[in-house]
Structure formats: structure tokens, C-alpha cells
mmCIF file of C-alpha atoms in Angstrom:
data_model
loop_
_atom_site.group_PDB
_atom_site.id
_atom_site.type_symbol
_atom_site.label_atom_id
_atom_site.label_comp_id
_atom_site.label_asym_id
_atom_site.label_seq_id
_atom_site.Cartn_x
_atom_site.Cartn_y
_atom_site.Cartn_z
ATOM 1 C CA UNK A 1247 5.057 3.878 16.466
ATOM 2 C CA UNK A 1248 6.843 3.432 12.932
ATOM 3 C CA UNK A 1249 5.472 6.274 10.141
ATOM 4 C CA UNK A 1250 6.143 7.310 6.626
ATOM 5 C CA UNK A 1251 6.570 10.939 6.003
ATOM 6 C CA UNK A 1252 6.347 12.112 2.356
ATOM 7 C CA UNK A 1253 6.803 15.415 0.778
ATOM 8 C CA UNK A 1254 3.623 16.828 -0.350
ATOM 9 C CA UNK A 1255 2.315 16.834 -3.936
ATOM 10 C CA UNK A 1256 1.491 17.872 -6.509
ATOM 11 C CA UNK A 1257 5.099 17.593 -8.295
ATOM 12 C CA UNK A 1258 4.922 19.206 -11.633
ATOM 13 C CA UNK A 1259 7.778 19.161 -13.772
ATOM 14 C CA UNK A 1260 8.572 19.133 -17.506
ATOM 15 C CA UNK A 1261 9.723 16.500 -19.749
ATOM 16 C CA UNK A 1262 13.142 15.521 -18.656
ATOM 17 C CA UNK A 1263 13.721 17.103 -15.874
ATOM 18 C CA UNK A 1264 15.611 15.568 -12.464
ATOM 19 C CA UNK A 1265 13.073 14.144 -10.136
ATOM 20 C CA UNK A 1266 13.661 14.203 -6.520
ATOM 21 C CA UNK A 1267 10.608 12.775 -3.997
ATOM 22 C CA UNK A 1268 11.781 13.024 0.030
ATOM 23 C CA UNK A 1269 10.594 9.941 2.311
ATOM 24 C CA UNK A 1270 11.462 9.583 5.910
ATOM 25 C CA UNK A 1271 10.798 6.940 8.491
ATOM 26 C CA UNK A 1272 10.709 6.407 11.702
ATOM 27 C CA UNK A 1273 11.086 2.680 13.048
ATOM 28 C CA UNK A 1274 11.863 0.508 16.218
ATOM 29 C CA UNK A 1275 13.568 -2.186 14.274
ATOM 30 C CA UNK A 1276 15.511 -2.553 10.869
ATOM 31 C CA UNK A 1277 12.767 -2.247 8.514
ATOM 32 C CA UNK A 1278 12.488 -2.944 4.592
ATOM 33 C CA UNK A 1279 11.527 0.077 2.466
ATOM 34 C CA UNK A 1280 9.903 0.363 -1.009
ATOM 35 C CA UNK A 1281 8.798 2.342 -3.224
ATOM 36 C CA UNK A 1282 5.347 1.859 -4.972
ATOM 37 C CA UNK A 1283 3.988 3.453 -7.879
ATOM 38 C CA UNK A 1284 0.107 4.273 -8.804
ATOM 39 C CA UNK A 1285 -0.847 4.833 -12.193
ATOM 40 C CA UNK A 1286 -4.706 6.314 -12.863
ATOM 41 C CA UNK A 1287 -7.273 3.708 -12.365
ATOM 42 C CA UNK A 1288 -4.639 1.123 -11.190
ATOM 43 C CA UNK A 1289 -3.537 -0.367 -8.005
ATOM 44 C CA UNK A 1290 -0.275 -0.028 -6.514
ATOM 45 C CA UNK A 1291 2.705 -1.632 -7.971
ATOM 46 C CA UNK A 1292 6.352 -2.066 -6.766
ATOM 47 C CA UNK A 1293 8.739 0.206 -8.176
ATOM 48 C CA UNK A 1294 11.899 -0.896 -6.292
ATOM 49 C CA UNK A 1295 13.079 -2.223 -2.517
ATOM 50 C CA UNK A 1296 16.000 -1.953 -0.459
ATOM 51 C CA UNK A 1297 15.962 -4.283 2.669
ATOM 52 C CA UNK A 1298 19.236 -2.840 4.298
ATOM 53 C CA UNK A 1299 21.070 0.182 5.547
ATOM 54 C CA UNK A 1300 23.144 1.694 2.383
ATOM 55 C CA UNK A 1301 21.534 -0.623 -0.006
ATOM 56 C CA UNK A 1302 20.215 0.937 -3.295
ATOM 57 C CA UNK A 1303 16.907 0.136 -5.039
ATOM 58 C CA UNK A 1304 16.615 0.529 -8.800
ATOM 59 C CA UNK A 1305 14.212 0.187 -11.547
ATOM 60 C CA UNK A 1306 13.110 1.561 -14.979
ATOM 61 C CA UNK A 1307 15.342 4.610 -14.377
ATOM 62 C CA UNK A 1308 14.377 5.301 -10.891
ATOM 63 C CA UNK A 1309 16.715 5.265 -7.849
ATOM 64 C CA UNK A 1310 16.576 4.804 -3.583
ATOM 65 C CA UNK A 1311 19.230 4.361 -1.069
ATOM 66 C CA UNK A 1312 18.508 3.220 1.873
ATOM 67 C CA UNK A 1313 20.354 5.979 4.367
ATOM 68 C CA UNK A 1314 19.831 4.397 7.488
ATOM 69 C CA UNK A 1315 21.769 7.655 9.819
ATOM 70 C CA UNK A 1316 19.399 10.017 8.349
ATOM 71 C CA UNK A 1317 16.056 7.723 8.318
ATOM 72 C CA UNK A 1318 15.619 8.311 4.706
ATOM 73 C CA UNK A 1319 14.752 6.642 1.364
ATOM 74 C CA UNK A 1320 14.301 9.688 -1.140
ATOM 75 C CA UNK A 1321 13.168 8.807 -4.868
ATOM 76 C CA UNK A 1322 14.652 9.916 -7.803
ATOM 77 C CA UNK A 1323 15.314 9.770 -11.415
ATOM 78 C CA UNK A 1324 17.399 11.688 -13.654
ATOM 79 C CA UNK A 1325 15.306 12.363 -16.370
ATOM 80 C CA UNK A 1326 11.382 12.490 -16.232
ATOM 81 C CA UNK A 1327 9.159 11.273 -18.818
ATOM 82 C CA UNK A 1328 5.193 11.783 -19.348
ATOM 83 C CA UNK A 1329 4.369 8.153 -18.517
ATOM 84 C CA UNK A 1330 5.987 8.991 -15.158
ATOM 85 C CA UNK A 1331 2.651 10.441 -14.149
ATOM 86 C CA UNK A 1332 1.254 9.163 -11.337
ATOM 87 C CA UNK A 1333 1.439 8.840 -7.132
ATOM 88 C CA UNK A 1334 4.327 7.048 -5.777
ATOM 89 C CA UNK A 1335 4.592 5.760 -2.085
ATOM 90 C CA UNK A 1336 7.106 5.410 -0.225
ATOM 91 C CA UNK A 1337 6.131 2.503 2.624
ATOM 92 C CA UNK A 1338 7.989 0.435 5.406
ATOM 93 C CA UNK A 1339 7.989 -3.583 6.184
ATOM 94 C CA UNK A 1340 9.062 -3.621 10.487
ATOM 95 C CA UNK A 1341 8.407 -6.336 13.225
ATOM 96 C CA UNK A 1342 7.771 -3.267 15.630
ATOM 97 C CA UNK A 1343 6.550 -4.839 18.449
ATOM 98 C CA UNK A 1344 8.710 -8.072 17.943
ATOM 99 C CA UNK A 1345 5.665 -10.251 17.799
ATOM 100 C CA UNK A 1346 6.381 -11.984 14.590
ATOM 101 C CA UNK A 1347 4.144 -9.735 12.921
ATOM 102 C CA UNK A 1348 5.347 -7.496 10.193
ATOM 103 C CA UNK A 1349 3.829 -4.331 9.351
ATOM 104 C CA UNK A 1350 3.542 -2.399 6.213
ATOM 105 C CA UNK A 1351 3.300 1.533 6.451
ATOM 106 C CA UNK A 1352 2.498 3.346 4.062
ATOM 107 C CA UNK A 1353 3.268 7.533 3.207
ATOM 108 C CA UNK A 1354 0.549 9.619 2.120
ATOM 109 C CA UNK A 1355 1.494 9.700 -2.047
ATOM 110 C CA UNK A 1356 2.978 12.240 -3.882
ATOM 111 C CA UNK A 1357 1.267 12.824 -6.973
ATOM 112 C CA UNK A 1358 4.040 13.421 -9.671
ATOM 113 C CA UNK A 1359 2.825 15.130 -13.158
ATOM 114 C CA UNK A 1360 5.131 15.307 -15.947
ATOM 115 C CA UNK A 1361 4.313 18.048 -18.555
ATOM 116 C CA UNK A 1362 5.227 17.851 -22.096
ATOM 117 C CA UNK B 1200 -1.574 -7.670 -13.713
ATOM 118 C CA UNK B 1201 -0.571 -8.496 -9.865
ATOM 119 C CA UNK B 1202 -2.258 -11.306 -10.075
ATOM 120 C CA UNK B 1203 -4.580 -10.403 -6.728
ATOM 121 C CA UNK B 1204 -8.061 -9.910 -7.865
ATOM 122 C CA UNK B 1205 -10.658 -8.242 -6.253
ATOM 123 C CA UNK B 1206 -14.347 -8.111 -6.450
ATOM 124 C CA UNK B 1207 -16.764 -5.771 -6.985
ATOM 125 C CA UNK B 1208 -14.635 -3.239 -8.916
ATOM 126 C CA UNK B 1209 -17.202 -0.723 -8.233
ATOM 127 C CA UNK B 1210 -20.292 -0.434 -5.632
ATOM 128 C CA UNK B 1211 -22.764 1.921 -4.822
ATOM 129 C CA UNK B 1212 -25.030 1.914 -1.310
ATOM 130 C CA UNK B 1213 -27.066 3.577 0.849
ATOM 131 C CA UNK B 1214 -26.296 4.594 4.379
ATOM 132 C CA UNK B 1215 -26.614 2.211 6.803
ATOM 133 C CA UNK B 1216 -26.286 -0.940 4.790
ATOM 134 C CA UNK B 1217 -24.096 -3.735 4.608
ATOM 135 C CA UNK B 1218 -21.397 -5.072 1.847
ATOM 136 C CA UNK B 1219 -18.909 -7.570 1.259
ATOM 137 C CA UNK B 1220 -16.262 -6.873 -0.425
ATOM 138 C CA UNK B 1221 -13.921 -10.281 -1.989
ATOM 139 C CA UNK B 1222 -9.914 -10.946 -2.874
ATOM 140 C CA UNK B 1223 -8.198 -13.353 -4.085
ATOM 141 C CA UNK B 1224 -4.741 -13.728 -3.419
ATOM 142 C CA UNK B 1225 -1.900 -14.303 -5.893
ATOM 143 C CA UNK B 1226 -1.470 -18.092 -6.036
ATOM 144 C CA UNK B 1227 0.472 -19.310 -3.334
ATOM 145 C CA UNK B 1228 0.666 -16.275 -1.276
ATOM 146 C CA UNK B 1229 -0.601 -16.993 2.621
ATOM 147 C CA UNK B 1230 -0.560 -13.583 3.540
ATOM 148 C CA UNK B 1231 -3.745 -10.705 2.665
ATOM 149 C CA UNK B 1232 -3.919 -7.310 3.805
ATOM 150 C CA UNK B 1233 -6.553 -4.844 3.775
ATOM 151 C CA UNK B 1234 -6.138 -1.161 3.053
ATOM 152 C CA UNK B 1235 -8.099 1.302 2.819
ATOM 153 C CA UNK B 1236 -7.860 5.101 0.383
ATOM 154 C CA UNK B 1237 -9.483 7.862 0.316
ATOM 155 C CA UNK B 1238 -8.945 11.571 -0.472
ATOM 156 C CA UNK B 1239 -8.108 12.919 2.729
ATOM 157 C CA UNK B 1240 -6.478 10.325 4.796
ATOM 158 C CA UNK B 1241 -4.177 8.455 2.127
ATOM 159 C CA UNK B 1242 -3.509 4.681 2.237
ATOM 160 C CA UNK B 1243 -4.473 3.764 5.949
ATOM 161 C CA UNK B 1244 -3.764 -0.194 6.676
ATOM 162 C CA UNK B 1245 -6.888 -2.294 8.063
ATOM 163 C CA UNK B 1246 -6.037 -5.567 8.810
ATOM 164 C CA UNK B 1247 -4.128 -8.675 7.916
ATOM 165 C CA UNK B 1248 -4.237 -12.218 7.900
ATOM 166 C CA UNK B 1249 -1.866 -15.179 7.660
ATOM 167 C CA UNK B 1250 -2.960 -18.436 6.421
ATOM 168 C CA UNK B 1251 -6.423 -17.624 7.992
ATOM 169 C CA UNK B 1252 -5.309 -16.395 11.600
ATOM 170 C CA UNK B 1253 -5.670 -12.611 12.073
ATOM 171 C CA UNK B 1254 -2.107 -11.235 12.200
ATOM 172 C CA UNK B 1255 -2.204 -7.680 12.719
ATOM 173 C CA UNK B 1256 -4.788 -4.695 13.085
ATOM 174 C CA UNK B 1257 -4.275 -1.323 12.036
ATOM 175 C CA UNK B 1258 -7.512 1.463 11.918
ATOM 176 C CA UNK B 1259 -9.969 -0.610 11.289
ATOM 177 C CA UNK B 1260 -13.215 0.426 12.712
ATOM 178 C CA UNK B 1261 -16.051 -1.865 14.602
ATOM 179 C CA UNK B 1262 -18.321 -1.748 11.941
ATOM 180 C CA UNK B 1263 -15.591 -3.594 9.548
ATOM 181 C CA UNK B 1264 -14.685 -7.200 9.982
ATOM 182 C CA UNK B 1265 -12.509 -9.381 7.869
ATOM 183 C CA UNK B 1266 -11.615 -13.159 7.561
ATOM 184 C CA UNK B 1267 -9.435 -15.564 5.918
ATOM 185 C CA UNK B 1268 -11.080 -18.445 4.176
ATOM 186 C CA UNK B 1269 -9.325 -22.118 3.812
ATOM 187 C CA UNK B 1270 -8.693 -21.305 0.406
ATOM 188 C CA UNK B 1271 -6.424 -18.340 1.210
ATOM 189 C CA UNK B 1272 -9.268 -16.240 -0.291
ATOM 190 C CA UNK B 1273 -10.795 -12.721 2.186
ATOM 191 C CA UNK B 1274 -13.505 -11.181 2.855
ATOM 192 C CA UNK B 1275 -14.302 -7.365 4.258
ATOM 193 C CA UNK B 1276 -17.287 -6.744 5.733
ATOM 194 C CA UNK B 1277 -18.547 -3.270 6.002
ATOM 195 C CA UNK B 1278 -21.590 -2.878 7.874
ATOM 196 C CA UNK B 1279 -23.652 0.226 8.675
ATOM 197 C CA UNK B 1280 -22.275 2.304 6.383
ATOM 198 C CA UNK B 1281 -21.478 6.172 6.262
ATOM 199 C CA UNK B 1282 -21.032 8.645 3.761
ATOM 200 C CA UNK B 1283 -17.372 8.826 5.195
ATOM 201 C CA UNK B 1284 -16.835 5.174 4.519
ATOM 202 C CA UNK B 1285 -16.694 5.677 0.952
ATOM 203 C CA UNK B 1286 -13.042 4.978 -0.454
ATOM 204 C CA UNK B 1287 -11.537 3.137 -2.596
ATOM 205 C CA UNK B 1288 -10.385 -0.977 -0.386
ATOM 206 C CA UNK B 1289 -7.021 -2.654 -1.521
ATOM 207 C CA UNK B 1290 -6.680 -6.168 -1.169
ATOM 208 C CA UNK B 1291 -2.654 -7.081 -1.243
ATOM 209 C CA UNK B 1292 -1.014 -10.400 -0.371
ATOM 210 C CA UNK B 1293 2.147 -11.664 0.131
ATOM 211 C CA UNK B 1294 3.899 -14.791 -0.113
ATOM 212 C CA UNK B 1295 4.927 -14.654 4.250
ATOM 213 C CA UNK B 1296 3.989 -11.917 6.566
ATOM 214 C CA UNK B 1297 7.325 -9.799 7.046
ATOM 215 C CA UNK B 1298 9.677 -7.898 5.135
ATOM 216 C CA UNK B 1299 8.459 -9.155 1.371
ATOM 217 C CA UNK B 1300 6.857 -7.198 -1.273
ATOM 218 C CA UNK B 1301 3.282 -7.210 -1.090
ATOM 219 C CA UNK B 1302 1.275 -7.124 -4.390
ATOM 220 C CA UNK B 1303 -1.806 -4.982 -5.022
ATOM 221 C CA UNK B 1304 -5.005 -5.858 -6.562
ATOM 222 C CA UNK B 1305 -6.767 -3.251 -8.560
ATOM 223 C CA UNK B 1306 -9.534 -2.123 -5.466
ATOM 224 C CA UNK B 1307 -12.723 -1.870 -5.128
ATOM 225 C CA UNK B 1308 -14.352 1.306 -5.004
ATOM 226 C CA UNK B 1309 -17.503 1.729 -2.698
ATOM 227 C CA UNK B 1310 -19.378 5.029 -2.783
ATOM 228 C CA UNK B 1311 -22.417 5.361 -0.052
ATOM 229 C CA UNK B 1312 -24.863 7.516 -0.869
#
């Protein structure tokens, strides 16, 4: 069936440093992949999207390509702030069983703390 | 804000009894989903609906039950509840079921006791 494998958390890292957050997938079909962010207290929120091999997602500094030969969709951002802080997910949007009915899979969060 | 509310933000039960827990969908979205988080097992999808037909089913137990209302809005039922049931249950919706961003409400959190 289609899964989400994250890297394991915690992430610490200080202020400005390069963040890097592995996701892999395995699917049946051509799905969408995102990346969702989870600030304290807060539900999930989209952070970017890429709906097709070597497309790139991008959004308030953050970067994903889409790498469809190595089944990946890895986060990252250049320079880390302290508002960073938080659990990102990496998730997939398939028709697996070419039903009509889309699935989204989720990873299991990496928590990402961002030190002063 | 997402726009997807849920209701109650936070509950607290006893084993064995029975809640309800509400969302409303962003307006105009046909599509809810039910997740649910907790510590150990990470975001694990429950079910969805699609302009009040059950779509899809992920690991949702027998005790749980869901439904779509008329006016887009769902319910979750959790009945005979267990100290593992307590998590934290996302309501998201999207506009169509497939390949769209969903959006997020901001949970409910249900601790049995």
C-alpha cells in the first residue's frame, strides 16, 4: 500500500543554519505530495505542494522537489529561523486502488527546534 | 485560520462512554476527512466522506462511526471509550476528493480518564 517515511525527530539546530528533512514514498500511481507544517497548539497547515515528477514546491523560504526516480520529496531551507519551530509532515494525495477515491497519507512528523 | 472549525476544542470522559465530536467544513468544500494523533502512532487517517457518501476508510476502529450531514457538516462518534482512545481528532476538508490540498481545523482533543 502507499506510505510516508520521515526521518525521525527531534531536529535541533541553531539560528540560521541549513535545514534538510528526508521524506520518501512509496505509491501505485502518480501521487501529489505536500508538505504541512504544525505549529504548538495549532492544526496542520500547508507549507507547499508539488503535483508532478521534477516539479518544485516553495514557500516562505522553504523548498521540495518532487524526485520521482528516487521516491523522494526532502524539505529544506537555507537558513533557519526560531519561528521555524514546529512538526512538519510530509504526506501523499494517490488514487491507489483506481476507485476514484483519493487518499491522503500522512508521515509520522519531524519535530524541528530552532535554537537561538 | 483554515476556515474548518471543529467542536469541542477540548473533552474529558470516562471509560466506556460515548462522545460526539463536530466539523464544519470550509465553505464550499464537499470533501471531510477524519484523522486521528496521538503520541505514539502519529497522524493515522480515519475516514472520509464526499458530499455525504462514505469515500474511503483508513484505521478506524468499530467503536468509531462517522457521517456526512446535508449541510456538508460531520460528525465522529466514539463510543465505548478507552484510555488508548485519547488523542487529539482532525477534521480537514477539501474542495473534491483527490489530489487537492486539504485544510485542517484546529482538533479536538479528547482525554478518557
Amino acid at each position: 500500500g502507499n506510505s510516508v517515511t520521515q526521518m525521525e525527530g527531534p531536529v535541533t539546530l541553531s539560528e540560521e543554519a541549513f535545514l534538510t528533512i528526508n521524506c520518501t514514498y512509496t505509491a501505485t500511481g502518480y501521487p501529489s505530495l505536500f508538505w504541512y507544517v504544525q505549529y504548538p497548539g495549532e492544526g496542520l497547515q500547508l507549507l507547499l505542494k508539488a503535483t508532478k515528477a521534477d516539479d518544485k514546491g516553495s514557500n516562505k523560504g522553504f523548498e521540495a522537489t518532487y524526485r520521482k526516480e528516487t521516491t523522494s520529496f526532502h524539505l529544506e531551507k537555507g537558513s533557519v529561523q526560531v519561528s521555524d519551530s514546529a512538526v512538519y509532515f510530509c504526506a501523499l494525495s494517490d488514487q491507489g486502488d483506481h476507485s476514484g477515491t483519493y487518499k491522503y497519507i500522512f508521515g509520522t512528523g519531524t519535530r524541528l527546534k530552532v535554537l537561538a | 485560520d483554515s476556515g474548518v472549525t471543529q467542536t469541542p476544542k477540548h473533552l474529558i470522559t470516562a471509560t466506556g462512554q460515548r462522545v460526539t465530536l463536530r466539523c464544519s467544513p470550509r465553505s464550499g468544500d464537499l470533501s471531510v476527512y477524519w484523522y486521528q494523533q496521538s503520541l505514539d502512532q502519529g497522524l493515522q487517517f480515519l475516514i472520509q466522506y464526499y458530499n455525504g457518501e462514505e469515500r474511503a476508510k483508513g484505521n478506524i476502529l468499530e467503536r468509531f462511526s462517522a457521517q456526512q450531514f446535508p449541510d456538508l457538516h460531520s460528525e465522529l462518534n466514539l463510543s465505548s471509550l478507552e484510555l488508548g482512545d485519547s488523542a487529539l481528532y482532525f477534521c480537514a476538508s477539501s474542495v473534491y476528493p483527490g489530489g487537492n490540498t486539504i485544510y485542517f481545523g484546529e482538533g479536538s482533543w479528547l482525554t478518557v480518564v
